[in-house]
């Protein structure tokens, strides 16, 4: 089967807990620009909220 016949997948992970930020600049970089190699495809984005 060629690449046109493949279906794309999506997965997400939910974590609950406390976050302690030790390097604000690195945290902001990850939050605003994402993490990982597939950022151009919308992957690696973070959603962080207060509960």
mmCIF file of C-alpha atoms in Angstrom:
data_model
loop_
_atom_site.group_PDB
_atom_site.id
_atom_site.type_symbol
_atom_site.label_atom_id
_atom_site.label_comp_id
_atom_site.label_asym_id
_atom_site.label_seq_id
_atom_site.Cartn_x
_atom_site.Cartn_y
_atom_site.Cartn_z
ATOM 1 C CA UNK A 1 0.000 0.000 0.000
ATOM 2 C CA UNK A 2 1.398 3.429 -0.871
ATOM 3 C CA UNK A 3 1.434 6.394 1.501
ATOM 4 C CA UNK A 4 -1.806 7.818 0.034
ATOM 5 C CA UNK A 5 -3.755 4.806 1.291
ATOM 6 C CA UNK A 6 -2.627 5.120 4.908
ATOM 7 C CA UNK A 7 -4.775 6.726 7.556
ATOM 8 C CA UNK A 8 -3.299 9.307 9.895
ATOM 9 C CA UNK A 9 -3.625 8.795 13.621
ATOM 10 C CA UNK A 10 -3.910 11.068 16.600
ATOM 11 C CA UNK A 11 -3.161 10.388 20.219
ATOM 12 C CA UNK A 12 -3.149 12.478 23.354
ATOM 13 C CA UNK A 13 -2.154 12.025 26.962
ATOM 14 C CA UNK A 14 -3.737 13.633 30.011
ATOM 15 C CA UNK A 15 -1.713 14.143 33.172
ATOM 16 C CA UNK A 16 -2.993 15.488 36.455
ATOM 17 C CA UNK A 17 -0.634 16.786 39.088
ATOM 18 C CA UNK A 18 1.462 19.711 40.193
ATOM 19 C CA UNK A 19 4.080 21.412 38.094
ATOM 20 C CA UNK A 20 7.057 23.222 39.561
ATOM 21 C CA UNK A 21 8.839 25.418 37.024
ATOM 22 C CA UNK A 22 12.584 25.694 37.622
ATOM 23 C CA UNK A 23 13.546 27.392 34.335
ATOM 24 C CA UNK A 24 10.940 29.912 33.189
ATOM 25 C CA UNK A 25 12.587 30.555 29.803
ATOM 26 C CA UNK A 26 12.656 26.857 28.864
ATOM 27 C CA UNK A 27 9.079 26.407 30.054
ATOM 28 C CA UNK A 28 7.864 29.340 27.958
ATOM 29 C CA UNK A 29 9.735 28.010 24.911
ATOM 30 C CA UNK A 30 8.056 24.590 25.265
ATOM 31 C CA UNK A 31 4.617 26.069 25.982
ATOM 32 C CA UNK A 32 4.577 28.599 23.138
ATOM 33 C CA UNK A 33 6.479 26.598 20.491
ATOM 34 C CA UNK A 34 5.779 22.951 21.366
ATOM 35 C CA UNK A 35 8.123 20.016 21.922
ATOM 36 C CA UNK A 36 9.437 17.223 19.720
ATOM 37 C CA UNK A 37 10.244 16.794 16.046
ATOM 38 C CA UNK A 38 6.741 16.971 14.524
ATOM 39 C CA UNK A 39 5.793 20.506 15.571
ATOM 40 C CA UNK A 40 5.287 21.531 11.929
ATOM 41 C CA UNK A 41 2.421 19.024 11.773
ATOM 42 C CA UNK A 42 0.691 20.329 14.902
ATOM 43 C CA UNK A 43 2.183 17.681 17.178
ATOM 44 C CA UNK A 44 3.980 18.348 20.446
ATOM 45 C CA UNK A 45 1.702 21.150 21.571
ATOM 46 C CA UNK A 46 1.031 21.577 25.278
ATOM 47 C CA UNK A 47 -2.157 22.669 27.006
ATOM 48 C CA UNK A 48 -1.587 23.595 30.621
ATOM 49 C CA UNK A 49 -4.361 24.891 32.828
ATOM 50 C CA UNK A 50 -5.103 25.544 36.454
ATOM 51 C CA UNK A 51 -7.523 23.198 38.150
#
